[in-house]
CSV table of C-alpha atoms in Angstrom, one decimal:
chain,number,residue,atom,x,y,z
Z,17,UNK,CA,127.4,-97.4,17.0
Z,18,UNK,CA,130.1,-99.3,19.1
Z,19,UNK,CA,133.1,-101.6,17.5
Z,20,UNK,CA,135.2,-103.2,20.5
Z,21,UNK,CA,137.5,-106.1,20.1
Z,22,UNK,CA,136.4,-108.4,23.1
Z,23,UNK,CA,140.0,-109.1,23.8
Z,24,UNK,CA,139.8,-105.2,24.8
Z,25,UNK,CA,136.8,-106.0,27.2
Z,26,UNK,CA,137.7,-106.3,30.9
Z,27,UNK,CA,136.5,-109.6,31.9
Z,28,UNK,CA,135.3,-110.6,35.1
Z,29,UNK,CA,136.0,-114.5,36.4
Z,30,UNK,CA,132.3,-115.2,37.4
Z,31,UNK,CA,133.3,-118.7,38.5
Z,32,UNK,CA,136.9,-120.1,39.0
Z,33,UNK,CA,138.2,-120.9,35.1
Z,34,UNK,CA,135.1,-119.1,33.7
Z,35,UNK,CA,135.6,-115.6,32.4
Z,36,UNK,CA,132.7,-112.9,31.3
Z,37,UNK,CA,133.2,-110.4,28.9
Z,38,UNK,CA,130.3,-107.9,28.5
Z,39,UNK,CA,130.6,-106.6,24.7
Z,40,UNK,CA,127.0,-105.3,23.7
Z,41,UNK,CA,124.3,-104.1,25.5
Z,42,UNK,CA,122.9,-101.5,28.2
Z,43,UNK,CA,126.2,-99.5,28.5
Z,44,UNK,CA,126.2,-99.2,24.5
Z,45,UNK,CA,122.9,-98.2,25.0
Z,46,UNK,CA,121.1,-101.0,23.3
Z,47,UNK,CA,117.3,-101.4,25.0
Z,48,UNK,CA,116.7,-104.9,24.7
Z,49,UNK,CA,119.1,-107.7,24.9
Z,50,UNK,CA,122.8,-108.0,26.0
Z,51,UNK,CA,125.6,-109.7,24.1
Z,52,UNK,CA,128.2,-112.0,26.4
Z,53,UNK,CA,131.6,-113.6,25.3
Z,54,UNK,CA,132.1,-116.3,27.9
Z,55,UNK,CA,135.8,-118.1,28.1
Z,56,UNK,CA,135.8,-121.3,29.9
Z,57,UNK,CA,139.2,-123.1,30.9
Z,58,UNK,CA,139.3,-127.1,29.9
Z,59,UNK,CA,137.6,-128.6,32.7
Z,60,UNK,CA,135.8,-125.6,34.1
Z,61,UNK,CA,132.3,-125.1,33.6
Z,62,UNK,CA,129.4,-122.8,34.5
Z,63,UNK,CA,126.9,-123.4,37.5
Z,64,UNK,CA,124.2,-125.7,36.4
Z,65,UNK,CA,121.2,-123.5,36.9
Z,66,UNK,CA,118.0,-122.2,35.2
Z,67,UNK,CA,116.3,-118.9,34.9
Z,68,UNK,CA,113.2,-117.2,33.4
Z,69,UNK,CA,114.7,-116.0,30.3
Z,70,UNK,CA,116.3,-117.9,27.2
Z,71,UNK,CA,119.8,-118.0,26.5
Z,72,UNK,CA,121.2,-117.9,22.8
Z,73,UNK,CA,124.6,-119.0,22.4
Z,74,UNK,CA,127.2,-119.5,19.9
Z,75,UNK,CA,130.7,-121.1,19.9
Z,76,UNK,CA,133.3,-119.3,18.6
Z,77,UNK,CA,136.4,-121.7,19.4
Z,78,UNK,CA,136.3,-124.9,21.1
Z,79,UNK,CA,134.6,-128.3,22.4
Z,80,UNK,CA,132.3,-128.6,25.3
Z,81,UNK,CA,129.7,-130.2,26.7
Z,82,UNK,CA,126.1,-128.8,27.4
Z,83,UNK,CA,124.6,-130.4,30.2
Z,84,UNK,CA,120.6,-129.6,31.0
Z,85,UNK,CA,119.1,-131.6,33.3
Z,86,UNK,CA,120.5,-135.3,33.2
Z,87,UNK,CA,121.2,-134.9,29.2
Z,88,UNK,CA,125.3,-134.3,27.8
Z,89,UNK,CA,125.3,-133.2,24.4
Z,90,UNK,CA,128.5,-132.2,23.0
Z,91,UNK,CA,129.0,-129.3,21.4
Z,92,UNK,CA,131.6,-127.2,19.0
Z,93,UNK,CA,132.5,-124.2,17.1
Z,94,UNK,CA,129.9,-123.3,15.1
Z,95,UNK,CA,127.2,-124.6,17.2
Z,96,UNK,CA,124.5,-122.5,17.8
Z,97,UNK,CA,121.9,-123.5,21.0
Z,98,UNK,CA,118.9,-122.0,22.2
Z,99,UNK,CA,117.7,-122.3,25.9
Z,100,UNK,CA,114.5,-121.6,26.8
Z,101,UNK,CA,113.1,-120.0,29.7
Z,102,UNK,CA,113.5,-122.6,32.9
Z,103,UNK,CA,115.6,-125.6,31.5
Z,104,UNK,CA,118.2,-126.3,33.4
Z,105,UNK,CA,121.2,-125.4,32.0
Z,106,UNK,CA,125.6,-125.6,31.9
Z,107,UNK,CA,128.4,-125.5,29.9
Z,108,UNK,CA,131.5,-127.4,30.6
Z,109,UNK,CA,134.8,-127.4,28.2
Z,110,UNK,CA,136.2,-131.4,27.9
Z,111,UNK,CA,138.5,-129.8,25.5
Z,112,UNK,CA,142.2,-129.2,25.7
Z,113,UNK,CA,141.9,-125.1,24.2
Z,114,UNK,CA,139.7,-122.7,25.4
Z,115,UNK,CA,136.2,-122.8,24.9
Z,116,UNK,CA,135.1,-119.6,23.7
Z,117,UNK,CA,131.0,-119.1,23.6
Z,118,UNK,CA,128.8,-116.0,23.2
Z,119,UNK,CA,125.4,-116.1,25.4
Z,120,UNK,CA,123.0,-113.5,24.4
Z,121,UNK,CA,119.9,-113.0,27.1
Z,122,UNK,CA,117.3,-110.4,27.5
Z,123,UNK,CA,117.7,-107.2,29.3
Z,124,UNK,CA,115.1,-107.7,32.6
Z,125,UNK,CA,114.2,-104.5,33.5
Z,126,UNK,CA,116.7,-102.8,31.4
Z,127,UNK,CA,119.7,-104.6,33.1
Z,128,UNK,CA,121.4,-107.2,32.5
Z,129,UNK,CA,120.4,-110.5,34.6
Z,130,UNK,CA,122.3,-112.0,37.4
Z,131,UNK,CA,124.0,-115.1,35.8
Z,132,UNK,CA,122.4,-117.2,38.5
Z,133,UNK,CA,118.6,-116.6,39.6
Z,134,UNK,CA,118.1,-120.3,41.0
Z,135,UNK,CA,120.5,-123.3,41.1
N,29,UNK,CA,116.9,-126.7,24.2
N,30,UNK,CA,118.3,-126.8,20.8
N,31,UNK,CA,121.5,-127.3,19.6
N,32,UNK,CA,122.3,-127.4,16.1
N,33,UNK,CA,125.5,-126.0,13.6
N,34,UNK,CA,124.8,-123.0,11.6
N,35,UNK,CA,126.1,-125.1,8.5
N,36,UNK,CA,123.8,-127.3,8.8
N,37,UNK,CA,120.5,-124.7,9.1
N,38,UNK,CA,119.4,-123.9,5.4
N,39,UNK,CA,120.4,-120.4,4.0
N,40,UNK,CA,118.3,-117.6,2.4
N,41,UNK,CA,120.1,-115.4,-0.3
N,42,UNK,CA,118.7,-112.1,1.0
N,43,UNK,CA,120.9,-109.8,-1.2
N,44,UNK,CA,123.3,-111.3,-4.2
N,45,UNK,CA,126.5,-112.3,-1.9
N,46,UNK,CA,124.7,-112.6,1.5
N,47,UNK,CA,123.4,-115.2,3.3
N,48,UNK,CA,121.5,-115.4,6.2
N,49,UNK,CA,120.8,-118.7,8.7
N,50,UNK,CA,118.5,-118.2,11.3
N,51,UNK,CA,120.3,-120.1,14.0
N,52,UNK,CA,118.5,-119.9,17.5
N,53,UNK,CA,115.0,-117.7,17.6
N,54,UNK,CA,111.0,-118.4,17.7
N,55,UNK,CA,111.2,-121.5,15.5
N,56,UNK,CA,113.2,-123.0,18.6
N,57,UNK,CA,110.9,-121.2,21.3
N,58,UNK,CA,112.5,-118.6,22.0
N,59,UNK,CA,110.5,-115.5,23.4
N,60,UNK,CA,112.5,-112.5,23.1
N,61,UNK,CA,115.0,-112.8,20.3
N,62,UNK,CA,116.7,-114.3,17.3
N,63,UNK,CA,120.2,-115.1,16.1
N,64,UNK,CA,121.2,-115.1,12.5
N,65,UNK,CA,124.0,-116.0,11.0
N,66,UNK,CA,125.3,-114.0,7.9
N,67,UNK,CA,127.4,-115.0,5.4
N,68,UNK,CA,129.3,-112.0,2.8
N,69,UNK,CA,130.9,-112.8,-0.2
N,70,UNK,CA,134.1,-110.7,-0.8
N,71,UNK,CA,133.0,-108.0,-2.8
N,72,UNK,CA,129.1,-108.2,-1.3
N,73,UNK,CA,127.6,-106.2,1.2
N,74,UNK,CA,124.8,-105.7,2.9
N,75,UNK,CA,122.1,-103.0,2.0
N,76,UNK,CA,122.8,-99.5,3.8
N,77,UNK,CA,119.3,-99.2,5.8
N,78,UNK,CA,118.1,-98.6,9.3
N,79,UNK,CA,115.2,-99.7,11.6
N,80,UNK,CA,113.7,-99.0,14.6
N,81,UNK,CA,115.6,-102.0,16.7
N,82,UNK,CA,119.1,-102.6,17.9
N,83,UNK,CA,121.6,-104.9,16.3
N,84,UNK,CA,124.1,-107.0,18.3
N,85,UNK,CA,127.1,-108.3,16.1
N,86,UNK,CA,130.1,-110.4,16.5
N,87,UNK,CA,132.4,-110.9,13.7
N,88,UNK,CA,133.2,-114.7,13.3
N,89,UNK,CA,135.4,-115.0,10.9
N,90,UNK,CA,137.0,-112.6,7.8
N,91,UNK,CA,137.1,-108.6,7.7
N,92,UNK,CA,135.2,-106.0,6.6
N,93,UNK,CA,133.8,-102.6,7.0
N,94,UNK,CA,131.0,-101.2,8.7
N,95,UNK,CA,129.0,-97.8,7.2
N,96,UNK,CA,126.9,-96.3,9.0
N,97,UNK,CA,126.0,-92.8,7.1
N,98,UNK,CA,129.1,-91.0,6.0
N,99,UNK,CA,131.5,-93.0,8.6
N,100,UNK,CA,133.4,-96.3,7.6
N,101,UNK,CA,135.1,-98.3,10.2
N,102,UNK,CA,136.9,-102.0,9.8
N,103,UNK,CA,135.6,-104.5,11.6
N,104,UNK,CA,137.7,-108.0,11.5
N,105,UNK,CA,137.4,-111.2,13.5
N,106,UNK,CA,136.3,-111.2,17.2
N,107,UNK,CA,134.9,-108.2,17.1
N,108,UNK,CA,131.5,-106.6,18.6
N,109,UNK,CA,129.3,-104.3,17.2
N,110,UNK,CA,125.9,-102.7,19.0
N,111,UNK,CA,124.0,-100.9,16.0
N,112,UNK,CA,121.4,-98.7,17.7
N,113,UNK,CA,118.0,-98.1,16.6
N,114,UNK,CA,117.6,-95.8,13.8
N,115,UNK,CA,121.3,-95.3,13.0
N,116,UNK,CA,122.0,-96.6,9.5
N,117,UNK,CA,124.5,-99.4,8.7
N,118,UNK,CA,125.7,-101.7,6.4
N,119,UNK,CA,128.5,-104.6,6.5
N,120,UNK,CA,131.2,-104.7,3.2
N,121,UNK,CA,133.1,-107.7,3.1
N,122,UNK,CA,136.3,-106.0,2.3
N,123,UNK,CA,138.5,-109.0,2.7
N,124,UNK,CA,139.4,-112.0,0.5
N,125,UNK,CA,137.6,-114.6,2.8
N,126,UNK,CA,133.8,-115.3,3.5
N,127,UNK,CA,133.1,-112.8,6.5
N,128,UNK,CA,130.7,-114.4,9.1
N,129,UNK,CA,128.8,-112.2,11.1
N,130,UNK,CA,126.4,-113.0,13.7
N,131,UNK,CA,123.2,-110.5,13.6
N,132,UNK,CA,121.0,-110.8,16.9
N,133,UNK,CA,118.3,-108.7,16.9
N,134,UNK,CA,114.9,-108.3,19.2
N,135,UNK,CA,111.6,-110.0,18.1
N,136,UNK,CA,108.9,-107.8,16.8
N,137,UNK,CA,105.5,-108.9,17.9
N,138,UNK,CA,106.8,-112.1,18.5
N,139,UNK,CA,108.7,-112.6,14.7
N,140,UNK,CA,111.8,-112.2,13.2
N,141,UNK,CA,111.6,-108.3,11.8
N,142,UNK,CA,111.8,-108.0,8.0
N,143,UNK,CA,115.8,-107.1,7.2
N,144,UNK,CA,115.1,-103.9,5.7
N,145,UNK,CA,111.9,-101.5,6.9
N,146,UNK,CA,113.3,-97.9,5.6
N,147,UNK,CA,115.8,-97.1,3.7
């Protein structure tokens, strides 16, 4: 068992204005999925791209937007969204704060995924 | 893609004091794994078990403690907890607040496992 405060993660900025935060998952020796705390900067957002696994997210602090495809849909704290495998996929922050969301996604073969496959 | 606010997804009252929202799993598609949302009373907890699959937390909101066997360790806000399989756990809400707690764990022949399997 593994408590860590993801404040106390070291975060890597995968894109300019987007931070990673790896909190649960192969290094705590879990076999199967991995836990992520992204933080997005207002008016950054992550690479619109898709992949062969789903994404489950949360948000934890914040407004955004998701964008898949040609379709906005806002979201907020307290939103949870599921992604399946192949739809095209982003997450900007329109807000003024932070924009604080945890993205959960399978381990492929036992490691965690590249964050982009394909654009 | 599915987005919707764990408020708004209806609630199960698994133990007296807890309740669970399945936010993001196979009922949206998804292949691998499912979110849940759990809700503690002050005062509630849930049962002290284990299983043969991993939990992934993240403490939303609240504080509380987390058994597993003889140990006891506070959890609070923001943080992350990987549970491994077979090591036994439970979640006290220790606190005066609601503690929210997002629960992810790996489908099981393509459902949502049963919360407890062994005691």
């Amino acid at each position: 068992m593994k408590i860590q405060n993801y404040r106390e993660v070291k975060g890597t900025e995968v894109v300019p204005g987007v931070v990673m935060r790896v909190v649960a998952g192969p290094a705590e020796g879990a076999p199967t999925f991995v836990m992520r705390v992204f933080e997005i900067e207002p008016g950054s957002s992550t690479p619109h791209h898709a992949h062969g696994w789903e994404h489950e997210m949360f948000v934890v602090e914040g407004k955004g937007v998701l964008k898949s495809g040609n379709t906005e849909r806002p979201v907020e704290k307290g939103d949870a969204i599921t992604v399946l495998p192949g739809e095209q996929h982003s997450v900007l922050n329109s807000g003024k704060d932070l924009l604080t969301v945890i993205c959960v996604v399978p381990l492929v073969d036992g490691k965690m995924p590249g964050m982009i496959v394909s654009d």
